[in-house]
Structures are given as structure tokens and as C-alpha cells.
Coordinates of C-alpha atoms and ligand atoms in Angstrom, one line a residue:
X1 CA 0.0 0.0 0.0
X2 CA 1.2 3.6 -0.5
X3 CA 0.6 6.0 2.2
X4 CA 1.3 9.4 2.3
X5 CA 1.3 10.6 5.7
X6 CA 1.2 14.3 5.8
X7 CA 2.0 16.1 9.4
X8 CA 3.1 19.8 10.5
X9 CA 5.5 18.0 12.6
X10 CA 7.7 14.7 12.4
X11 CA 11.4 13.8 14.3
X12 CA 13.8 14.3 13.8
X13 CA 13.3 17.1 11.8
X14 CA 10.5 19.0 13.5
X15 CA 9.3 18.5 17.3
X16 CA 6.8 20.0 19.6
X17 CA 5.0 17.6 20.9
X18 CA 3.6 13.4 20.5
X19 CA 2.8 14.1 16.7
X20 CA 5.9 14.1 15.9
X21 CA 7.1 11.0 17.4
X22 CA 4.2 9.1 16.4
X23 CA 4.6 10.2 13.0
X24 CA 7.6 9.0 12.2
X25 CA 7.7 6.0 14.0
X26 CA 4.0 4.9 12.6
X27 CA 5.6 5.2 9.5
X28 CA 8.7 3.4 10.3
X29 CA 6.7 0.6 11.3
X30 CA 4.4 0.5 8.4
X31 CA 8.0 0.5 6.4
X32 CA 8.8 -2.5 8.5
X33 CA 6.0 -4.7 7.3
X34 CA 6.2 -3.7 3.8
X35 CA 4.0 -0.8 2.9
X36 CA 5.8 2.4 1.1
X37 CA 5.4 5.7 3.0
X38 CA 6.2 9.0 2.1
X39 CA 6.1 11.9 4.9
X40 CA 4.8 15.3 3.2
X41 CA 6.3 17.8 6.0
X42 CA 7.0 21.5 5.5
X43 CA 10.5 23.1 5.1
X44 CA 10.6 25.1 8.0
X45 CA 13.7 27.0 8.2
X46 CA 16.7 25.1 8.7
X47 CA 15.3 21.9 7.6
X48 CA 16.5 21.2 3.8
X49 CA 20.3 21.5 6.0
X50 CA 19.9 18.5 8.0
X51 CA 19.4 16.3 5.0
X52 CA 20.6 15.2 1.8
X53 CA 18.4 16.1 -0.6
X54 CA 18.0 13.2 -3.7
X55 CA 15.8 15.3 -6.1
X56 CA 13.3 18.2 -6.4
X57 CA 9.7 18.4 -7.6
X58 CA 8.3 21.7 -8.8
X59 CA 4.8 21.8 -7.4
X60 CA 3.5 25.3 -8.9
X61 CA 1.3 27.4 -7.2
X62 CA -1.2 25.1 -5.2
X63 CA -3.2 28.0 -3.8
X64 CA -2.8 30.6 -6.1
X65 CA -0.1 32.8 -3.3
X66 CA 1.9 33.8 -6.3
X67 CA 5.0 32.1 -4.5
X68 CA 6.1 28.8 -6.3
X69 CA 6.2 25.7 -3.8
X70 CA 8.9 22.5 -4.6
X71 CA 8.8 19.2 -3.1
X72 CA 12.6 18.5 -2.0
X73 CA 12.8 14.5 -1.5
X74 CA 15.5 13.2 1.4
X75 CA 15.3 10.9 4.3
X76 CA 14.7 12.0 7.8
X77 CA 17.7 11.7 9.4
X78 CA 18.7 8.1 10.9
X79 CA 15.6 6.1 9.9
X80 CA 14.6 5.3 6.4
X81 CA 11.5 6.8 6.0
X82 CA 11.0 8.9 2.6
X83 CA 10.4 12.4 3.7
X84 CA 8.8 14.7 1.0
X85 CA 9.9 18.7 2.3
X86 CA 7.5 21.2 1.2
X87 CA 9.5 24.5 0.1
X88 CA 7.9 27.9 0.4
X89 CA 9.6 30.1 1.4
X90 CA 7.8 32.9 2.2
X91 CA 5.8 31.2 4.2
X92 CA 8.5 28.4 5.9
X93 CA 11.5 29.7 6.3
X94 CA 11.3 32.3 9.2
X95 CA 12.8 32.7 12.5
X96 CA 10.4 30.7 15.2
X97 CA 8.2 27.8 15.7
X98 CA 6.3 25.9 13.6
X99 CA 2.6 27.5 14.3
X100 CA 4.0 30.5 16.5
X101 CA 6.3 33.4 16.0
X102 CA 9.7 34.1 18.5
X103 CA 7.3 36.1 20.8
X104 CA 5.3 33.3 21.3
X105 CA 2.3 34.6 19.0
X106 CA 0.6 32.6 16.3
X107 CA 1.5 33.5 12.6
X108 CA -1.0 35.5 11.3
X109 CA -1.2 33.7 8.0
X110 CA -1.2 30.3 9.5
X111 CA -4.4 29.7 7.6
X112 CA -2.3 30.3 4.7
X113 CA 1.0 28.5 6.1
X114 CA -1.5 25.0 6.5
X115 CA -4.0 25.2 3.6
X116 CA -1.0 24.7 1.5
X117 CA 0.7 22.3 2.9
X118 CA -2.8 20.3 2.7
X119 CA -3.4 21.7 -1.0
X120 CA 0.2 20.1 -2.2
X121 CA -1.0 16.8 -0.3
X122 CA -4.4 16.8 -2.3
X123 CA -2.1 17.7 -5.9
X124 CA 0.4 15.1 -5.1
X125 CA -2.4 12.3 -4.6
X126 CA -4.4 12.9 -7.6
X127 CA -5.0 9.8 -9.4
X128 CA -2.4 11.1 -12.9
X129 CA 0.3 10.9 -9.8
X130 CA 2.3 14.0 -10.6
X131 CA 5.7 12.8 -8.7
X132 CA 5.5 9.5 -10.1
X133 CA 4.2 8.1 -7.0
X134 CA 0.0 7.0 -7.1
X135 CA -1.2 7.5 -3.8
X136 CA -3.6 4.8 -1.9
X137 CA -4.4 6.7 0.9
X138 CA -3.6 10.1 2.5
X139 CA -2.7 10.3 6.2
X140 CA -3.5 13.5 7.7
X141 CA -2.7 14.4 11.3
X142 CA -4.3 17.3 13.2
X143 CA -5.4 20.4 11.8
X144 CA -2.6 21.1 10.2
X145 CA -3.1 18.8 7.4
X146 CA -7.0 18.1 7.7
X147 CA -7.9 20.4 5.1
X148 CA -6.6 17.8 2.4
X149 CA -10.0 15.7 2.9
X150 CA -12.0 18.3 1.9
X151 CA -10.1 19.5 -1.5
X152 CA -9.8 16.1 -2.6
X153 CA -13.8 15.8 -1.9
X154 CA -14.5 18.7 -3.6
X155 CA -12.5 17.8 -6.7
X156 CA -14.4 14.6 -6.5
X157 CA -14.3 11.0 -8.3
X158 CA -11.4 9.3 -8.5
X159 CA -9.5 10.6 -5.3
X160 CA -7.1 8.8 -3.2
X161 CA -8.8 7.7 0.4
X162 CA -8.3 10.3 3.6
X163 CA -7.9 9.6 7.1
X164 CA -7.4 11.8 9.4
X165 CA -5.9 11.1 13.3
X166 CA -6.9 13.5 15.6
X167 CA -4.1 13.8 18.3
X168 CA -5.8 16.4 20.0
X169 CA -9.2 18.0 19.7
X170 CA -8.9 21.2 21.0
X171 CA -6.8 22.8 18.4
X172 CA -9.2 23.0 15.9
X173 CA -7.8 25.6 13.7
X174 CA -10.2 27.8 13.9
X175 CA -10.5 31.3 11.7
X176 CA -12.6 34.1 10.8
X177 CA -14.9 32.8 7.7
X178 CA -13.7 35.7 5.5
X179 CA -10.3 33.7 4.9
X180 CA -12.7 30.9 3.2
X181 CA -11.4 32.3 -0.5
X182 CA -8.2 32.2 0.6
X183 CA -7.7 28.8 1.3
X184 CA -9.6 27.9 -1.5
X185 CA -12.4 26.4 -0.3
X186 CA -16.0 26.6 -2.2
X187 CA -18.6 29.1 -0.4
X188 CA -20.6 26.0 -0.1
X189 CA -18.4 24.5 2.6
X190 CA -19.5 27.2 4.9
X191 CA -22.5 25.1 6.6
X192 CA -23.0 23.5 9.7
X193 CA -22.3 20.5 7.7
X194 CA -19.0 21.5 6.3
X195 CA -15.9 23.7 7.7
X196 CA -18.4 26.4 9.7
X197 CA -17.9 26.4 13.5
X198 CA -19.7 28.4 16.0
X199 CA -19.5 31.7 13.3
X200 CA -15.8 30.7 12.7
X201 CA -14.3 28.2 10.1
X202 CA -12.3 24.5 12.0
X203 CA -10.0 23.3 9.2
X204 CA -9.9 20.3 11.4
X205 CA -13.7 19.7 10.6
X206 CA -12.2 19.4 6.9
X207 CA -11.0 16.4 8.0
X208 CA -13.7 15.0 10.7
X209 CA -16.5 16.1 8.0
X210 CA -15.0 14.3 4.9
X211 CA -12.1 12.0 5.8
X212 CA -12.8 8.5 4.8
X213 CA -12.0 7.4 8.1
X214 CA -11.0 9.4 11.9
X215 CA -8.7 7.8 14.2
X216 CA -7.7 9.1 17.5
X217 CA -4.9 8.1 20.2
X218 CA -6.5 5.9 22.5
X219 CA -9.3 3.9 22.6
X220 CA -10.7 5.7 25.5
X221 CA -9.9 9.4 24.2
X222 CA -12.0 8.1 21.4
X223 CA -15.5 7.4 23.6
X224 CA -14.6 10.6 25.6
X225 CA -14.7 13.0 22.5
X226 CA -17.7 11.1 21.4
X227 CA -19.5 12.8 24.6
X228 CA -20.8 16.7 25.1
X229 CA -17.9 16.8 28.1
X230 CA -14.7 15.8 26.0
X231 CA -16.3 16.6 22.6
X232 CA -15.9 20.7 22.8
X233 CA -18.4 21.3 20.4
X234 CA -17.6 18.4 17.8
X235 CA -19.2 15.1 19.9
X236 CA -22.5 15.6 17.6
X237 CA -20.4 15.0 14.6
X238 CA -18.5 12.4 15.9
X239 CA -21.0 10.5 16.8
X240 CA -22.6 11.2 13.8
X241 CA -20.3 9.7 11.9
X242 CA -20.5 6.2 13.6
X243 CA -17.9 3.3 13.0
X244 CA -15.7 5.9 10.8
X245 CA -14.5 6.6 14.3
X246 CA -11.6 4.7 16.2
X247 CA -9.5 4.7 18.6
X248 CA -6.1 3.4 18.0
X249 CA -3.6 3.2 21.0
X250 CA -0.1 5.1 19.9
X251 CA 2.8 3.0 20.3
X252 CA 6.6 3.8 20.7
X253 CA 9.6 3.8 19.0
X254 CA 11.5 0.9 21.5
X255 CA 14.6 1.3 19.5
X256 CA 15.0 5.0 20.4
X257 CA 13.9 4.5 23.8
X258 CA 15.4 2.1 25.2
X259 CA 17.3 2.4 28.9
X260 CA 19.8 -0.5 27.6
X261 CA 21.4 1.6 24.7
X262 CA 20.0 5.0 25.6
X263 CA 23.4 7.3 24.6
X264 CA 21.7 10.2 26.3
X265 CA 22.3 8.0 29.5
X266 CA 25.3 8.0 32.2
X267 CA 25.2 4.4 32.8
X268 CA 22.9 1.8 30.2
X269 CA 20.3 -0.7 32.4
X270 CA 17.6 -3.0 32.0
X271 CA 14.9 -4.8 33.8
X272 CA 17.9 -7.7 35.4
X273 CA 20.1 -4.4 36.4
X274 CA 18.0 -2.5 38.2
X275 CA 20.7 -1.3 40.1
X276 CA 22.1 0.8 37.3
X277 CA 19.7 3.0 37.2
X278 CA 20.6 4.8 40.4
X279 CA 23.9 5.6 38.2
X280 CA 21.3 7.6 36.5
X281 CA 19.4 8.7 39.4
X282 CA 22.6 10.6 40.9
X283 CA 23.6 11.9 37.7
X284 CA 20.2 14.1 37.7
X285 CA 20.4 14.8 41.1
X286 CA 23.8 16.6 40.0
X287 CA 23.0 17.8 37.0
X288 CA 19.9 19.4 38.4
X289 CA 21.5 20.7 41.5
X290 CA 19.5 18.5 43.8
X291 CA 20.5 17.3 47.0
X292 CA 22.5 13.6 46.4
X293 CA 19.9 12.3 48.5
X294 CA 19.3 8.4 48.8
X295 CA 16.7 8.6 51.3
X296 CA 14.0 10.4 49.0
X297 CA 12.3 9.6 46.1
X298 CA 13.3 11.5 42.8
X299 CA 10.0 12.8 40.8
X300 CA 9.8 13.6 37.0
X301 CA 7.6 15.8 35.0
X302 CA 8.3 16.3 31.2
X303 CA 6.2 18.1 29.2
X304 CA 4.1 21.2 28.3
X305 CA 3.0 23.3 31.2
X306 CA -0.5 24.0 30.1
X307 CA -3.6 23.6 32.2
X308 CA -4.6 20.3 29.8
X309 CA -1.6 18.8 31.5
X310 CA -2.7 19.3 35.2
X311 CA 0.4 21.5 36.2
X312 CA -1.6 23.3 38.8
X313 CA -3.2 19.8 40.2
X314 CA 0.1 19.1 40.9
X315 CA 1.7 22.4 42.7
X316 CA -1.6 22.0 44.8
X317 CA -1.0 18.7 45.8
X318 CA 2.6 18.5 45.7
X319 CA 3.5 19.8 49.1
X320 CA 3.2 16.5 51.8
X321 CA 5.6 14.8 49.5
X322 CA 8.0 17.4 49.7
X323 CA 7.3 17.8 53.0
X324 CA 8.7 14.4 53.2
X325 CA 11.8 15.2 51.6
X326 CA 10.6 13.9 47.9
X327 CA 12.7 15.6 45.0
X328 CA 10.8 17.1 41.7
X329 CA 12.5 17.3 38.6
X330 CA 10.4 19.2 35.8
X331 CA 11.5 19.9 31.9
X332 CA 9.1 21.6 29.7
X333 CA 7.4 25.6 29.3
X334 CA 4.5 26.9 28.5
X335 CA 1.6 28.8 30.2
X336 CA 3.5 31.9 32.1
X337 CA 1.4 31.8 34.9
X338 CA 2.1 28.0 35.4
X339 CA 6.0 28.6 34.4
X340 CA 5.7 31.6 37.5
X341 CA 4.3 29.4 40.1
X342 CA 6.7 26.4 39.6
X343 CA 9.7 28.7 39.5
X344 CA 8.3 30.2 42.8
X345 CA 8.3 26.4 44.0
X346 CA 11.3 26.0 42.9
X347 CA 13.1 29.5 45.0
X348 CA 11.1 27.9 48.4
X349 CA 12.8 24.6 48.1
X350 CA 16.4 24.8 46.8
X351 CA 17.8 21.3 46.1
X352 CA 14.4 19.9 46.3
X353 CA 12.5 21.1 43.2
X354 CA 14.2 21.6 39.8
X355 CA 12.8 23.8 36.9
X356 CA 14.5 23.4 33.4
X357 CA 12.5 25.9 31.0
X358 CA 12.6 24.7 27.2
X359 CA 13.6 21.9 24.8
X360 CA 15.7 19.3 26.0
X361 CA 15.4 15.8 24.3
X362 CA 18.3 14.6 25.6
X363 CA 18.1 15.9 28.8
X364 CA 14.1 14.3 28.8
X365 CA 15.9 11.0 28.3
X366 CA 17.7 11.2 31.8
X367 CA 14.9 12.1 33.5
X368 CA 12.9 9.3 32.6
X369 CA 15.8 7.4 33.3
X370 CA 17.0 8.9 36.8
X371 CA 13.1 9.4 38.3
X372 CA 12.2 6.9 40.7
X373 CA 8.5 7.9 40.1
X374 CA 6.9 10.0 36.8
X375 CA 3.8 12.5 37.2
X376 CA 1.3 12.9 34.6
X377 CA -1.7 14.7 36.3
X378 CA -3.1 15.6 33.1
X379 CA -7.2 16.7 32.8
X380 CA -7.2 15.1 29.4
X381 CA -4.8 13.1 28.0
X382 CA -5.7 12.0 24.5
X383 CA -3.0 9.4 24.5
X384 CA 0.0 10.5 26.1
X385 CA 3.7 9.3 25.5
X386 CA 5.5 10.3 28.4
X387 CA 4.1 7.6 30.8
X388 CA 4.9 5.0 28.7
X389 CA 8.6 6.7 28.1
X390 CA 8.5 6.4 32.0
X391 CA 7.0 2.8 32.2
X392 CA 9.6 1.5 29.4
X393 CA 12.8 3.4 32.0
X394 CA 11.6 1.5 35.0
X395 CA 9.9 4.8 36.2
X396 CA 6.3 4.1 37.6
X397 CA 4.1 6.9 36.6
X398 CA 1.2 8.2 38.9
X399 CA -1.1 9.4 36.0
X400 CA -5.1 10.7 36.0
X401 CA -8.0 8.0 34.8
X402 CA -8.4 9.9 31.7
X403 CA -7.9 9.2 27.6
X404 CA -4.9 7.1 26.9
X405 CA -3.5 7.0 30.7
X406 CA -6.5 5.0 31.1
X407 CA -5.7 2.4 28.7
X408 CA -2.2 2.4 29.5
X409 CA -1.3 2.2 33.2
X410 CA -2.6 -0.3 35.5
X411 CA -3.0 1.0 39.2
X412 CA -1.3 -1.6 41.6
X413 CA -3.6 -1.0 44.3
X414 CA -6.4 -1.9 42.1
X415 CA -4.7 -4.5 41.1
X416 CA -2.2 -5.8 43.6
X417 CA 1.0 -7.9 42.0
X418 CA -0.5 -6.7 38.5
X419 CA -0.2 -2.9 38.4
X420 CA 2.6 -0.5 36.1
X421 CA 1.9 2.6 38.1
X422 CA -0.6 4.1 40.3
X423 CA -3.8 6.3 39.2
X424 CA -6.2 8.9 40.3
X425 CA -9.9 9.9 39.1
X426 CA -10.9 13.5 41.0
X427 CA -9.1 15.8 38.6
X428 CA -8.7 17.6 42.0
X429 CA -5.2 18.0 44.5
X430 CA -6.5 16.1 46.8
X431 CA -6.6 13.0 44.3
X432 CA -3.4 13.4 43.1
X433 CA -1.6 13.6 46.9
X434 CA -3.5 10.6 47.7
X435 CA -2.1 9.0 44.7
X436 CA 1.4 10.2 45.1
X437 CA 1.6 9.0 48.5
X438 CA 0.6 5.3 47.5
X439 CA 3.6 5.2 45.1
X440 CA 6.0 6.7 47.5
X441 CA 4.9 4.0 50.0
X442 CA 5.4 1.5 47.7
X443 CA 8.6 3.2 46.8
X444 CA 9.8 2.6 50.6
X445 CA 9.0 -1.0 49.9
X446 CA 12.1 -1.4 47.0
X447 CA 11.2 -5.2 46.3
X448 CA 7.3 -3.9 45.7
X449 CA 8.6 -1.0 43.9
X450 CA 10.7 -3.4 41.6
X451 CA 8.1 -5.8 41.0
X452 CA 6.1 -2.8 39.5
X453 CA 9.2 -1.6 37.7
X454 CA 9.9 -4.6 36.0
X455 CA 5.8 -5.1 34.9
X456 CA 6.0 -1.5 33.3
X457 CA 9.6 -2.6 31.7
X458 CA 7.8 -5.5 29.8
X459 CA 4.9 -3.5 28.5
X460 CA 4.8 -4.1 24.6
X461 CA 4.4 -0.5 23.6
X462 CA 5.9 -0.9 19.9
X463 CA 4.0 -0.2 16.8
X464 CA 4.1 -3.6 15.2
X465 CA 0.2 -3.5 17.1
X466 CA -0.8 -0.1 16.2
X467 CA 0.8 -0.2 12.5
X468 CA -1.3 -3.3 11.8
X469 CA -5.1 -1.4 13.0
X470 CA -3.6 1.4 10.7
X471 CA -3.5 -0.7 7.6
X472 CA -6.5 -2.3 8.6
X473 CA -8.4 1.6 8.6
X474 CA -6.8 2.5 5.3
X475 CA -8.4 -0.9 3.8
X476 CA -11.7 0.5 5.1
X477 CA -10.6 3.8 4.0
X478 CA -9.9 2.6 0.4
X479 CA -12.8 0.1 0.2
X480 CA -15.4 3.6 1.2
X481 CA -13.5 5.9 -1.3
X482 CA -14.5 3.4 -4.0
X483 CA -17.5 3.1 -3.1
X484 CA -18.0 6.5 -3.6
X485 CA -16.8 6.4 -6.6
X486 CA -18.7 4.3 -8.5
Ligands
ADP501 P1 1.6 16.4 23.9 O1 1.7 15.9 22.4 O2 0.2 16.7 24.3 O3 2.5 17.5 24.2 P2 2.6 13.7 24.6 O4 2.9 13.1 25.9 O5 1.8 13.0 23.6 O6 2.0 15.2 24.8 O7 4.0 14.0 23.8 C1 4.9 14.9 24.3 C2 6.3 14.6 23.7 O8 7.1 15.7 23.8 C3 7.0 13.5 24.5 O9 7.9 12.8 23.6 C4 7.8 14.3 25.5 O10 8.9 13.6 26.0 C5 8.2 15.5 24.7 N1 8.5 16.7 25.4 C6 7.5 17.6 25.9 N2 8.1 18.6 26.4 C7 9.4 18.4 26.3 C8 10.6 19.2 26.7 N3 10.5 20.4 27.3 N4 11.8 18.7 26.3 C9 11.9 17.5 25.7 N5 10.9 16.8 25.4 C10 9.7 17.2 25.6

């Protein structure tokens, strides 16, 4: 089968969040069991540097800019995944991230920035195969890319098969309606039953309204946005669209994380040399400027620190364990307010609490790896990687009942000599302490602890699983398209 996946984001080019690991390694795996992939990815600035590039397509003027776009075909770097790098660069090559400027702000012409990258998708899957290449199916991932399902239903018979995977509902690329012309889509489309959202346009409804089939995350995540609660304004549409709707667990890449070979590591371990990883445990504690302490478990946060992710939860229930002399080790930014209030936490307890502000991949690696125990309070979690990052480093996580934490980590109280970690409901403090506190208890107990350790180490969280629903969803995906068709 050949499967264009087409993402705003995908390692190791181009990081921000899950999407881009499960991008790449989805279609690593899919490579693995035979099917051809390309990845259709922008050429943010800086990119087309990092790889060699084997040829270059001209694509035009998809959306009628007056800027010509090229497709520049590499590799992403260390894997052997195709990666097709859409060049524009007026609209690519900038200082800044991917959707927001160096201030922190959205791009203004983001509309513009993501309509084409979905626009060269549709032109590169027509059936007369411009690059050579005939398309089966197009992958699209979030927003960013949803809007290909629609201009390949509006161009009509013939088309390639969409599915789009939601990764997380609330960023719905939403715009004023005026920019409708702009990205090209028909006047029509603006109806509850196309792109119009509560007097705005969602390009992600592109993809929810006329995608062959929608995945999500988790299997949970998927019956949560299916209700008013979790749906934001979309669970009438989701429902409405019946089976097209599934939920597919993300896997991980287990070659690139993996404690035994881990380079980002001071010392290498695995499940039968536990004992390494408090090599790894003491090199955090240093690096961080924490207290060498043996006495006191070690706590890890990675990730963005946004409300979604419970940040606040936490600081309020945070304090008995510290109290106790527990350690908190956090990576990530985001919401200033949040970023304020840990950094205040961080100024009461000096060589207790540990705030590293930014982007650290490496630096993520050891704290999965030197934690003793991994917090992921989040209030919705549509999948989630980092607790099974954490499960895979012999880290327990204490995680919320919610979206893909749910399917993922079993609670050992609930399920004494069975559990990976320990979980909470209330999406209140209170829940989480109580939580926290069981897992530094069983911490105390180290041949507990171990036992759950060593469960969570022998999770099978690889994609061989999730790569094989995929292909199964693009063989429903096709078989509808035709169906269409005829
Ligand atoms: P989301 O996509 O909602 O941000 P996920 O848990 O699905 O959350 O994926 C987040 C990914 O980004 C994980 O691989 C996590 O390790 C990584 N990550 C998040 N913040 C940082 C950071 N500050 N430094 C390094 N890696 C990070």
C-alpha cells in the first residue's frame, strides 16, 4: 500500500509535541511490514540543512499565493523513512516555531501556512500521480493537514482515500470565515455540515466532515470526544459519523527508547540491572542541583506546562511529599502563569524542586531514566507518551484515569502484583496527593517498587500492534472511497 502521511511535525526534523514522534515511527513501522510511505512535511527553516536532498519536484502554485512551492525529497535523518519537504519560502523559512512566531504569538497567515501544505497533499495524490508516485491513501494528522480531505472531496471521483488522526481536539484551527477564499475552499463549505464552526471556520472539521475514516490516540480518548464533556463542540459530529471513528492506541519507538542503549544515559540498564539505574538517578540529582539524597524519592515531570496537562493539580497537591523530603525534577514551558508558580516552587525549596525551562530531548531521556517515580496529572490526556517513556525506564508513573492514561497504566492497588503505576480519578489536588503518597509508600518497599518496575519494563508499547489497526483503517478507508466512486 502507499501512504502518504502528511504532518506539520515529524522527528527528527521538526518537534513540539507526541505528533511528531508518532509520525515517524508509525511510519517506520508500516515500512517495516512492507507498505511504502512518504512523509509530506513543511521546510521550516533550517530543515532542507539537515538532509541530503535526492531530487526536487516543482509543485507550482497550489493555492494561487503567487509564491512557487517544490517538493525537496530526502530521508529524515537516521531512519529510512521517505520524507517529502515542502518548500515555500515565504511562508516556511522564518525565525520561530512551527505554528508561533519568536514572541510566542501565532502566525498571522497560518491559515495560509496549512492550507498549503494540505493543498500540495491533495495535488500530489491525484489519481495522474504527478511525482510518479500514485497514492492509496492520505494520512492526515491534526489540523494542520485536515484540510486535504476536503479539497480532494471537492475535486471529486477518482481521489485517493483520507484519514485523518486527531491527536488532539482542542486545536481546531479555527478562523474568521472571511479567509474561506483564501484557502480555496467553495462558499458552499461554509454550513454546519462542512468547515463552519460556531461563526468561525475549524479546518480540522475538513478532515472530521470528509475523511474516509478518523482515528484518534487511545481507545478511551475516542469514547470521551464522542460525549458533550470531552467533545468541545464536535461530539455531535463524531457521533454522527458512527464506525468511521476509532480509537487506536499510539505505540513507541522501543529502539530510540530504550534504557539498555539509551546514549543520552550515564550508565545503560535493563529490567535484570535495576541497580544501574541509580547511576542515572545521581547523575540528575547533579546535573539538576539537587540534594545527592538516597533517602528520598526522585519525581519527573516532562512536558508542556499547560492547564490540559494538570500542572496546577500538581503544585496544589505536591506539598506533603516534599514535606517528606521527595525531590521534583520538571523539563518543559509553556503557560506563564504555570512557568511563574513552579519557579516560585522551585526559589522555596532549593535542592528539592528543579525547573529546566525549554527543549531538551536529551536531557528528557535522563529524567525518565533517573526518576524513581513520573507524574502525569493531566485533565485530558488524549494518548500520552510520556508515561509510557516512563514505564519503558523502570519509572512508575502516577497518571489521571483519563484518555490514553487509562488504557495504558494499570493501578497496583487496584490491582495488587499486576499494576505499572498508580492512578487517580478526581481531577482535583486532593486525588493526586492521595495517589502520590501510595507510590512513595510502595517506593519505601524497594522489592514492591521493583516488581512494579519490572511489569512496566515489559509492557509491549511498539507499533508492530498499532501499524497493523492502521492498515486495517486504510483498507476500510480505500474500500469507502471506492465506493464512492462508482
Ligand atoms: P503532547 O503531544 O500533548 O504535548 P505527549 O505526551 O503525547 O504530549 O507527547 C509529548 C512529547 O514531547 C513526548 O515525547 C515528551 O517527552 C516530549 N516533550 C515535551 N516537552 C518536552 C521538553 N520540554 N523537552 C523535551 N521533550 C519534551
Amino acid at each position: 500500500m502507499r501512504i502518504l502521511q502528511v504532518a506539520s511535525e515529524a522527528v527528527p526534523l521538526c518537534k513540539t509535541g507526541g505528533l511528531a514522534d508518532v509520525v515517524t515511527a508509525l511510519s517506520q513501522a508500516l515500512l517495516d511490514g512492507g507498505d511504502d510511505v512518504r512523509v509530506l512535511l513543511p521546510a521550516y527553516r533550517g530543515l532542507l540543512e539537515r538532509v541530503e536532498i535526492e531530487r526536487r519536484f516543482e509543485l507550482g502554485d497550489p493555492l494561487g499565493l503567487g509564491v512557487p512551492a517544490r517538493i525537496a525529497c530526502a530521508t529524515l535523518p537516521g531512519t529510512r523513512v521517505h520524507a517529502w519537504l515542502l518548500q515555500c519560502d515565504p511562508l516556511f523559512d522564518r525565525a520561530g516555531g512551527p505554528y508561533v512566531d519568536e514572541q510566542g504569538r501565532d502566525w498571522l497567515d497560518n491559515h495560509l501556512r496549512f492550507a498549503l501544505l494540505a493543498r500540495a497533499a491533495a495535488t500530489l495524490a491525484l489519481a495522474s500521480a504527478p511525482m510518479g508516485w500514485a497514492v492509496d491513501v492520505v494520512h492526515a494528522h491534526d489540523w494542520q493537514s485536515a484540510l486535504v480531505a476536503g479539497y480532494l472531496a471537492w475535486w471529486g471521483r477518482g481521489r485517493a482515500a483520507t484519514v485523518l488522526t486527531v491527536h488532539n481536539l482542542q486545536f481546531a484551527g479555527r478562523f474568521a470565515p472571511q479567509l474561506l477564499g483564501a484557502i480555496a475552499a467553495p462558499p458552499s463549505s461554509y454550513a454546519p455540515a462542512g468547515l463552519e464552526f460556531y461563526g468561525q471556520i475549524s479546518l480540522l472539521k475538513a478532515g472530521l466532515v470528509w475523511a474516509d475514516r478518523v482515528t484518534t490516540v487511545s481507545p478511551t480518548y475516542a469514547d470521551e470526544i464522542r460525549t458533550p464533556e470531552g467533545g468541545i463542540g464536535f461530539d455531535g459530529l463524531l457521533r454522527h459519523r458512527g464506525a468511521a471513528v476509532q480509537g487506536i492506541l499510539n505505540g513507541i519507538d522501543d529502539r530510540a527508547w530504550d534504557p539498555a542503549t539509551d546514549a543520552a544515559l550515564a550508565q545503560g540498564y535493563d529490567a535484570t540491572r535495576l541497580g544501574d539505574k541509580r547511576v542515572c538517578r545521581l547523575a540528575l540529582q547533579r546535573e539538576l542541583g539537587l540534594h545527592e539524597q538516597d533517602d528520598a524519592p526522585v519525581l519527573g515531570l516532562v512536558g508542556r506546562l499547560t492547564w490540559q496537562k494538570g500542572i496546577d493539580l500538581m503544585l496544589g497537591g505536591i506539598d506533603v511529599a516534599l514535606a517528606q523530603g521527595a525531590q521534583l525534577a520538571i523539563l518543559g514551558s509553556g503557560e506563564p502563569e504555570l512557568e511563574a508558580a513552579l519557579a516560585a516552587r522551585v526559589a522555596a525549596n532549593p535542592g528539592r524542586v528543579a525547573l529546566r525551562r525549554g527543549y531538551d530531548e536529551a536531557l528528557s531521556h535522563r529524567i525518565f531514566a533517573g526518576a524513581d517515580l513520573f507524574l502525569v496529572p493531566s485533565r485530558f490526556e488524549p494518548c500520552g507518551l510520556t508515561q509510557l517513556y516512563a514505564m519503558r525506564y523502570g519509572t512508575p508513573p502516577v497518571v489521571r484515569r483519563t484518555g490514553g492514561l487509562a488504557d495504558t497504566v494499570r493501578d497496583e492497588d487496584e490491582h495488587p502484583g499486576a499494576g505499572t503505576g498508580f492512578v487517580f480519578d478526581a481531577p482535583e489536588p486532593g486525588a493526586f496527593a492521595a495517589a502520590l503518597q501510595r507510590a512513595i509508600t510502595t517506593w519505601r518497599d524497594r522489592p514492591h517498587h521493583e516488581a512494579v518496575q519490572r511489569r512496566g519494563m515489559a509492557g509491549q508499547f511498539g507499533w508492530a500492534r498499532g501499524a497493523a489497526a492502521y492498515r486495517r483503517v486504510y483498507e476500510e478507508a480505500i474500500a469507502a472511497a471506492r465506493a464512492e466512486s462508482v
